[in-house]
Coordinates of C-alpha atoms in Angstrom, one line a residue:
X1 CA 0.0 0.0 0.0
X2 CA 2.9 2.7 0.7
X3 CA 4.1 2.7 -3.0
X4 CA 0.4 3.4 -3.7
X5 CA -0.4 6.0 -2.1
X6 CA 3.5 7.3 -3.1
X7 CA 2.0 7.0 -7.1
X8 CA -1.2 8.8 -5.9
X9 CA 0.9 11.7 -4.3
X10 CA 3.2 12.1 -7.3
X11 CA 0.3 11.8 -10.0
X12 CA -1.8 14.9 -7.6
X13 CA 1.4 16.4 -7.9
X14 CA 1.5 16.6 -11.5
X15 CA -2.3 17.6 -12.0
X16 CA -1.4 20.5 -10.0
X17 CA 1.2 21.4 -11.8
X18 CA -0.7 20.9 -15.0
X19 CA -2.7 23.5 -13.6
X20 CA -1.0 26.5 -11.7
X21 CA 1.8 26.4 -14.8
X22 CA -0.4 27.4 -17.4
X23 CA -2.2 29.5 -15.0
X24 CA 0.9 31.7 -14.2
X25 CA 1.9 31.8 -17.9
X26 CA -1.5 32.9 -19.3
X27 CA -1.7 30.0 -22.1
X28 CA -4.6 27.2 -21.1
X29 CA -3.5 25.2 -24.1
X30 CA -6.3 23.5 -26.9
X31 CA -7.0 20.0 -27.7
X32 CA -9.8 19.0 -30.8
X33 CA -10.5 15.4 -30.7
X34 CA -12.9 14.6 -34.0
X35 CA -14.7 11.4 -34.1
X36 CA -16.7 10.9 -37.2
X37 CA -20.0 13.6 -36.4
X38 CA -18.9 13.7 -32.7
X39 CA -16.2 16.7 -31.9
X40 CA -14.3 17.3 -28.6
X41 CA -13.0 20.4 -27.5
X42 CA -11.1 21.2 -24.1
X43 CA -7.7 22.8 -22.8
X44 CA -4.9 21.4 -22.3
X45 CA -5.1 20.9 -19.2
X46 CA -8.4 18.9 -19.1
X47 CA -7.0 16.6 -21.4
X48 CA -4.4 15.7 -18.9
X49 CA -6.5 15.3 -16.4
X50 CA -9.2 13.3 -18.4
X51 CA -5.9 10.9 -19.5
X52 CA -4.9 11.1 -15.5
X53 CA -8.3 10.0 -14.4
X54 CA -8.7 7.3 -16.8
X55 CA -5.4 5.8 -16.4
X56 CA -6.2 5.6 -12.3
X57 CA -9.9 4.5 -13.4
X58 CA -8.1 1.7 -15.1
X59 CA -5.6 0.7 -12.9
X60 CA -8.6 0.5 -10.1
X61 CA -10.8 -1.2 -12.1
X62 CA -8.5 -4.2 -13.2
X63 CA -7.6 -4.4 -9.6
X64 CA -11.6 -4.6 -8.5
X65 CA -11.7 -7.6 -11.9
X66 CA -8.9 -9.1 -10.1
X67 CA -10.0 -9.1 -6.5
X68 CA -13.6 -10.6 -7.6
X69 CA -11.8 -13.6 -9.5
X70 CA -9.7 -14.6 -6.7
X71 CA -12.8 -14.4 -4.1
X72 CA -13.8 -16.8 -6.8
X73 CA -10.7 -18.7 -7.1
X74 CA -10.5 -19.0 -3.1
X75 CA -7.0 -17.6 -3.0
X76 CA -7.5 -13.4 -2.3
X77 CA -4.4 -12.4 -0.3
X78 CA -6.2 -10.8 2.1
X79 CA -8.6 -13.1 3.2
X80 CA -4.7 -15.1 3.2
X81 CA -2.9 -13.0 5.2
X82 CA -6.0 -13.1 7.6
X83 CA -5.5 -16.8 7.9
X84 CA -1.8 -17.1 8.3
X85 CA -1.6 -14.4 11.1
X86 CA -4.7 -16.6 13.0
X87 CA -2.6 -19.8 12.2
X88 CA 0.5 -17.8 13.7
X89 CA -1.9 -16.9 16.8
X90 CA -3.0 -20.4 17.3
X91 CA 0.6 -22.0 16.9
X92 CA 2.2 -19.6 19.4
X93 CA -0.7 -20.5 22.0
X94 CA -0.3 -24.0 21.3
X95 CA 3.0 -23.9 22.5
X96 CA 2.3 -22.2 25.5
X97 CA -0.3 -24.2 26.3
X98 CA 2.3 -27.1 25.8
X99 CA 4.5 -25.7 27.6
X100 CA 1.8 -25.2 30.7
X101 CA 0.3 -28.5 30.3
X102 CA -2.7 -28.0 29.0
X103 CA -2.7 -31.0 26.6
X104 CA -6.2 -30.4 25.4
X105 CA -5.6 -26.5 24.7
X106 CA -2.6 -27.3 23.0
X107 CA -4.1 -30.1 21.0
X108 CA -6.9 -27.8 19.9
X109 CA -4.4 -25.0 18.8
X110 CA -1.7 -26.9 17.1
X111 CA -4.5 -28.7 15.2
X112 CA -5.5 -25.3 13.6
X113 CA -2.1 -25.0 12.5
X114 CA -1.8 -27.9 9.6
X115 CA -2.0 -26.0 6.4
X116 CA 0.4 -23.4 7.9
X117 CA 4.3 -22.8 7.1
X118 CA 6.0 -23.5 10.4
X119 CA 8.8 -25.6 8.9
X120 CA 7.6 -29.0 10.8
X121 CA 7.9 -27.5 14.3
X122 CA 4.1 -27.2 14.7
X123 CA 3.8 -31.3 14.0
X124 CA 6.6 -31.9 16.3
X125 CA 4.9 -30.3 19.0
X126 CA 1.6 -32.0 18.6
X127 CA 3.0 -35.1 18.5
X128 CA 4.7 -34.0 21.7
X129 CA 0.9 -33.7 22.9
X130 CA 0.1 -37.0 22.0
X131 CA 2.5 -38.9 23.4
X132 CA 1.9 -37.0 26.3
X133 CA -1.6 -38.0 26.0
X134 CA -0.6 -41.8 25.6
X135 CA -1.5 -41.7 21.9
X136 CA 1.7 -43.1 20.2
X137 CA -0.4 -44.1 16.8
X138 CA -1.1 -40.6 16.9
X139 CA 2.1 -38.8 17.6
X140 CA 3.7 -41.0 14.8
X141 CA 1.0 -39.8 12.1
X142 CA 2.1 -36.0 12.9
X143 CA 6.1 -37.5 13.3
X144 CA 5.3 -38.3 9.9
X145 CA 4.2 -35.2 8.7
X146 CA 7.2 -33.4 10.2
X147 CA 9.7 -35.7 8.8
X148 CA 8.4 -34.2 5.7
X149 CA 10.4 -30.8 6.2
X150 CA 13.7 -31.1 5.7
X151 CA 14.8 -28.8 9.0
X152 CA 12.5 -31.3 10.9
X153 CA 13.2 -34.4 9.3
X154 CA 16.5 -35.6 12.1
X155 CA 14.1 -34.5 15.2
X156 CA 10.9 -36.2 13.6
X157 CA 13.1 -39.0 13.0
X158 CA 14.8 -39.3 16.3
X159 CA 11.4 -39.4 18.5
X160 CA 9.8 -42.0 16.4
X161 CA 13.0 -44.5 16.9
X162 CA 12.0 -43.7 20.7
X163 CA 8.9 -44.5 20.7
X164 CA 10.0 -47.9 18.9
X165 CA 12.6 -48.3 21.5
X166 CA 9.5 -48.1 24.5
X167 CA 7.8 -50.7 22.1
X168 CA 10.6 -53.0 21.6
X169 CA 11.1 -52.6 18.2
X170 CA 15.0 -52.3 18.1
X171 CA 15.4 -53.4 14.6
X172 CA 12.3 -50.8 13.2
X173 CA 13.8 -48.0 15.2
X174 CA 17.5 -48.3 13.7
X175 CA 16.2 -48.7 10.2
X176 CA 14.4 -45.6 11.0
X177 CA 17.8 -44.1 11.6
X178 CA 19.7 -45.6 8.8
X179 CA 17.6 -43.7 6.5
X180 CA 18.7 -41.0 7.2
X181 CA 21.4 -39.3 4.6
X182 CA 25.5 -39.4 5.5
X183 CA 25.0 -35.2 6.5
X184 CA 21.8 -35.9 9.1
X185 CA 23.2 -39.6 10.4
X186 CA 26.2 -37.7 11.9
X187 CA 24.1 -35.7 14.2
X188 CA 25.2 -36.2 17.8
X189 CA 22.1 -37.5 18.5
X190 CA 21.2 -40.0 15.8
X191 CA 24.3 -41.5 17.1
X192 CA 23.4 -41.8 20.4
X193 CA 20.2 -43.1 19.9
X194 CA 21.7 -46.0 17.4
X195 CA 24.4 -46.5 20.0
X196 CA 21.8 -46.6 22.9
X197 CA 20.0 -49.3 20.8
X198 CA 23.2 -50.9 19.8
X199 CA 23.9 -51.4 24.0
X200 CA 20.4 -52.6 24.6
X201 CA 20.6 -55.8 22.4
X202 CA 24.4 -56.3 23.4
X203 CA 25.7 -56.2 20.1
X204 CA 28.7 -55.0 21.4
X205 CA 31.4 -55.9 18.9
X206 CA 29.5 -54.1 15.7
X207 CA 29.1 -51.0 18.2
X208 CA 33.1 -50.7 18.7
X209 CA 33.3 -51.0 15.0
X210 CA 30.8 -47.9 14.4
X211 CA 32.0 -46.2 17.3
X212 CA 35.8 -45.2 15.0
X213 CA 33.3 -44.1 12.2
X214 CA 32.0 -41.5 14.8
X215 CA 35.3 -40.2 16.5
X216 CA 34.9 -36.7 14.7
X217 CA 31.4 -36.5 15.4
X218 CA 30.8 -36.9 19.2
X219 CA 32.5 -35.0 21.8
X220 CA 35.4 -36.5 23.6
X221 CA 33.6 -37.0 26.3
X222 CA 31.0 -39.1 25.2
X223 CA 33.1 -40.8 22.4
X224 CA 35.5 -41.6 26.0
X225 CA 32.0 -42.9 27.7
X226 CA 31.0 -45.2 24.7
X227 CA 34.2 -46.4 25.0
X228 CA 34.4 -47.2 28.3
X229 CA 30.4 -49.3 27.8
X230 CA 31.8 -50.9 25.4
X231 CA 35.0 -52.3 27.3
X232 CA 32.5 -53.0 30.2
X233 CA 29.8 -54.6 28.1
X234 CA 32.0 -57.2 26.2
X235 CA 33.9 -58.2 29.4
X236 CA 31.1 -58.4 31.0
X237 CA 29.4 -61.0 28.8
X238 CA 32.1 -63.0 28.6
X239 CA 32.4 -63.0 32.5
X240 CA 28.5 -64.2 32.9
X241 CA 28.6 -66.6 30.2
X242 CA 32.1 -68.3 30.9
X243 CA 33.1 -67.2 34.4
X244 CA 36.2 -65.8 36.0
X245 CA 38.9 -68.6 34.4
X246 CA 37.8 -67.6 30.8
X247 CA 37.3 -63.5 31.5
X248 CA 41.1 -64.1 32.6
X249 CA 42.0 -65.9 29.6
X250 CA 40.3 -63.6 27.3
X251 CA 42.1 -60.4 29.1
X252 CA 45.3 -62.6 28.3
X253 CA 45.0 -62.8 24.6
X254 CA 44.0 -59.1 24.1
X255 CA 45.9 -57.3 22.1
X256 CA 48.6 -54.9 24.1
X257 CA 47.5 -51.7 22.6
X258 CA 43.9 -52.7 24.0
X259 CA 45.3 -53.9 27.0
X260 CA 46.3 -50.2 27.5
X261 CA 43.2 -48.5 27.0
X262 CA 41.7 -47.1 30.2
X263 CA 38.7 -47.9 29.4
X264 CA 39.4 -51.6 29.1
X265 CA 41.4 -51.8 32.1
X266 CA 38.7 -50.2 34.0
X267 CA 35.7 -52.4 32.5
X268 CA 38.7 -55.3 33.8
X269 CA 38.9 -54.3 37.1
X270 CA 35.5 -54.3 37.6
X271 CA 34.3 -57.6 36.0
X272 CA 37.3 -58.9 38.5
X273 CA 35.2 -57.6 41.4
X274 CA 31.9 -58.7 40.7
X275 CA 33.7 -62.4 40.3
X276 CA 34.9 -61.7 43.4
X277 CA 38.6 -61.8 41.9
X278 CA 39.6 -58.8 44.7
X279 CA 43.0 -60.0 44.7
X280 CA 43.7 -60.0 41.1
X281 CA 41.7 -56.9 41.3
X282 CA 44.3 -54.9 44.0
X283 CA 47.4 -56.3 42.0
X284 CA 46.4 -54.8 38.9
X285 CA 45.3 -51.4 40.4
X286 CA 48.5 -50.5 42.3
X287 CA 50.3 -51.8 39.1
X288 CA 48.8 -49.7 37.0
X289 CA 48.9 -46.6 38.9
X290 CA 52.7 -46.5 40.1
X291 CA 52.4 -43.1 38.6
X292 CA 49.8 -41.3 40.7
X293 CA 46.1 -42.0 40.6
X294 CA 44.3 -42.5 37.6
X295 CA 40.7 -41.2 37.1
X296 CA 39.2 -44.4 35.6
X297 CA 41.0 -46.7 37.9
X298 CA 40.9 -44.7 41.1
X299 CA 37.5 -45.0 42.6
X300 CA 37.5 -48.9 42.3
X301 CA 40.3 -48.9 45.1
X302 CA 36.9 -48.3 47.6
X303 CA 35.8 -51.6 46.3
X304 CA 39.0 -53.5 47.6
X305 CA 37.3 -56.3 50.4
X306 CA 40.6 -58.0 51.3
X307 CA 42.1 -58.4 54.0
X308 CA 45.6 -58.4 53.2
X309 CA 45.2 -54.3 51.8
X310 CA 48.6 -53.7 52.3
X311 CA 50.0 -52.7 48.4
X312 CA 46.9 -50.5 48.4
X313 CA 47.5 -48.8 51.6
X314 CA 51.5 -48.2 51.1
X315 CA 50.2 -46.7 47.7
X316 CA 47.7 -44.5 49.1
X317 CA 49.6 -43.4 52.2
X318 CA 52.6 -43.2 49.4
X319 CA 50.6 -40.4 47.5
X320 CA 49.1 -38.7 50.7
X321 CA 52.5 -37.9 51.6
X322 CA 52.6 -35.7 48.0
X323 CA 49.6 -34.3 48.6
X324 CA 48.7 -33.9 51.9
X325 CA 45.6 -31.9 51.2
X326 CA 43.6 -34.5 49.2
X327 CA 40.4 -35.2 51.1
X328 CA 39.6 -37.8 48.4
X329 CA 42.6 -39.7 49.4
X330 CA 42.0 -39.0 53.1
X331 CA 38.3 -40.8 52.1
X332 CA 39.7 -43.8 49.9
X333 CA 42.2 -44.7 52.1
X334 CA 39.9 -44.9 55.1
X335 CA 37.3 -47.2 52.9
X336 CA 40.5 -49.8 52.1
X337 CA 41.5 -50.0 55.6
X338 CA 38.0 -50.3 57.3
X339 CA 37.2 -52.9 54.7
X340 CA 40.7 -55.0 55.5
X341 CA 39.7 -54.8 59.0
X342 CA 42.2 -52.2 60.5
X343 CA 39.9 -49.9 62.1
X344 CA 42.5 -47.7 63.8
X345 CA 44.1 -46.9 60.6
X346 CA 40.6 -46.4 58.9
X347 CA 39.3 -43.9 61.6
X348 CA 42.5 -42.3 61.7
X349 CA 42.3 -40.6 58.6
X350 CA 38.5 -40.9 58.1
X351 CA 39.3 -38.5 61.3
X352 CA 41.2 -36.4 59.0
X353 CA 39.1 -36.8 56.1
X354 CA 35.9 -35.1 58.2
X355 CA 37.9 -32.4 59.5
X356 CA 39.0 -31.3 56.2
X357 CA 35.7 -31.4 54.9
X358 CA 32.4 -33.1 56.2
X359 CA 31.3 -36.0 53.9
X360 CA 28.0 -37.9 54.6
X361 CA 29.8 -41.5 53.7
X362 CA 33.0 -41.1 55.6
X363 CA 30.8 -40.0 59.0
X364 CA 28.6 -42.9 58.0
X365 CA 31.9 -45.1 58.0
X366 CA 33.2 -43.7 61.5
X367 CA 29.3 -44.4 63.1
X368 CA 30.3 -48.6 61.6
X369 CA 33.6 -48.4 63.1
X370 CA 32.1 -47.2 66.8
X371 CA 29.5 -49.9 66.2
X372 CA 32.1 -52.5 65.8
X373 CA 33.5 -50.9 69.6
X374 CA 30.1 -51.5 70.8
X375 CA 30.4 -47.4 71.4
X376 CA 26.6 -47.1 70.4
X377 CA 26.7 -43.2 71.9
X378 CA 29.4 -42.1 69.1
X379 CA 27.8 -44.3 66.8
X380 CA 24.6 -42.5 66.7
X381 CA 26.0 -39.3 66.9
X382 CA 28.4 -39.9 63.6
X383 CA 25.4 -41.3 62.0
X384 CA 23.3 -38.4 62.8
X385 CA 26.1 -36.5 61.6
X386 CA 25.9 -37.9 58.6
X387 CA 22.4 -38.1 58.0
X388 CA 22.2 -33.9 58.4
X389 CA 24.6 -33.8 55.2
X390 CA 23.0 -33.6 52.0

């Protein structure tokens, strides 16, 4: 409308100047226009103005002939424009209403919303309502719908494999994601989710073969995490299927550079706990961390039931003498010497440990070490202790 009402300004413009020029030079101008008997006389400038008026009579008649076909046609931009912005209106309070929890508001809204141009996102949230209503046949119709827009096609994708994965249906919900092109199956997430679903059926050995595929793709962090399940997973299977003798035997004939992986040595120290292999399990530790502790292999020293502790202890009393301000090591040592039976040493510098810095499980230890006393007075009073931290 603004360049309109621009032409209409510069077109009064020139009528006025049609007629205050001649007016100020004295000479009104003549026109004759002859049409067989019918003659036409007028000034100059009347015969702009008639060729002015008709011109804007035309330009706002063909713009009445084309406003009446497209009321016929269905498609008049205004009536257009009215409906998008009340699509807008109803999108926007679906959302909120999502976002409040007003399933049936936001179901009512978001259905208003289908022949609008949201890019997918208005789908994705009503399937978001239906699953939250329990209505996974539902969700999956609008999932579908999404997955039709290309910047919704990875998230449309993603939540139907999880609704799969509630049902059980593994196999449907990875060749859901396989679909997807090379660009959009290296999203962080696709690859979680096929990982996730990779774990869950134990296929462990085609999941370490994918995992080097995704290196550049994940963050260290989780690559380091998939890495660690995946050393934990396979040792673990062997362990339950064939027992300690064979886990041993399997460690055994590893390759060496595997053998040095963290994460494998980790997922070996614990599979040698849970077969009760504490021993094996304490040799192993110390020997791997003659350097200072290791963050993989550290905590499992707290899991150490034996009572002949000793390598552990040197080693931990070893590195408390480097770093004397450690509460952590204060802690762990405490744990290895109350579970090797040397209470003294354990409350000692569990003693130490609470002093530095209150912890809930070291207080908790010191009430078991007064029970042990039959000191049921400073038992209760650590446990209390305790029980006040968060």
């Amino acid at each position: 409308m603004k360049w309109l009402v621009i032409a209409l300004a510069v077109l009064a413009a020139f009528i006025v100047a049609l007629i205050v020029g001649p007016m100020i030079l004295g000479d009104k101008g003549y026109v004759l226009i002859s049409l067989g008997n019918t003659a036409i006389e007028t000034s100059l400038i009347g015969f702009c103005i008639i060729i002015i008026c008709a011109i804007i009579s035309w330009y706002i008649i063909s713009k009445l002939v084309l406003w009446t076909l497209s009321l016929v046609t269905g498609s008049h931009r205004w009536f257009g424009a009215l409906g998008e912005r009340k699509r807008k209106r109803a999108f926007y309070h679906g959302l909120q209403s999502l976002a409040a929890g007003d399933l049936k508001s936001a179901h009512k809204a978001l259905s208003q919303t289908t022949n609008g141009d949201f890019e997918g996102v208005n789908y994705l949230a009503a399937a978001q309502v239906a699953q939250s209503q329990n209505d996974p046949q539902k969700a999956r119709y609008f999932l579908l719908q999404a997955a039709e827009y290309d910047s919704a096609k990875v998230a449309a994708t993603i939540v139907m494999a999880r609704i799969d994965i509630t049902e059980g249906k593994y196999t449907e919900a990875l060749e859901k994601l396989d679909n997807l092109d090379e660009e959009e199956a290296n999203n962080p997430q696709v690859i979680k989710l096929k990982a996730s679903i990779m774990a869950e059926q134990g296929q462990w050995q085609i999941l370490q073969e994918k995992l080097s595929g995704w290196r550049k793709a994940l963050p260290k962090e989780d690559y380091t995490a998939w890495s660690q399940r995946i050393a934990k997973g396979k040792l673990a299977e062997i362990a339950s299927k064939n027992g300690a003798a064979e886990l041993k035997t399997h460690w055994e004939g590893l390759p060496r550079k595997i053998k040095q992986d963290d994460a494998y040595r980790a997922a070996y120290i614990q599979q040698l706990l849970e077969q009760g292999m504490h021993a094996e399990a304490q040799t192993l530790l110390v020997e791997w961390q003659k350097r200072g502790p290791h963050p993989a292999l550290f905590p499992y020293f707290t899991q150490l039931n034996i009572p002949n502790a000793a390598p552990s202890l040197r080693l931990l009393e070893s590195w408390i003498k480097q770093d004397s301000e450690n509460v952590e090591l204060y802690s762990t040592l405490g744990r290895v010497a109350f579970n090797a039976g040397d209470d003294i040493l354990a409350e000692k510098v569990l003693l130490k440990a609470v002093k530095m810095e209150s912890n809930k499980d070291d207080l908790l230890l010191l009430s078991a070490i007064s029970e042990r006393r039959h000191d049921s007075t400073t038992a209760l009073q650590y446990y209390k202790e305790g029980q006040q931290l968060v």
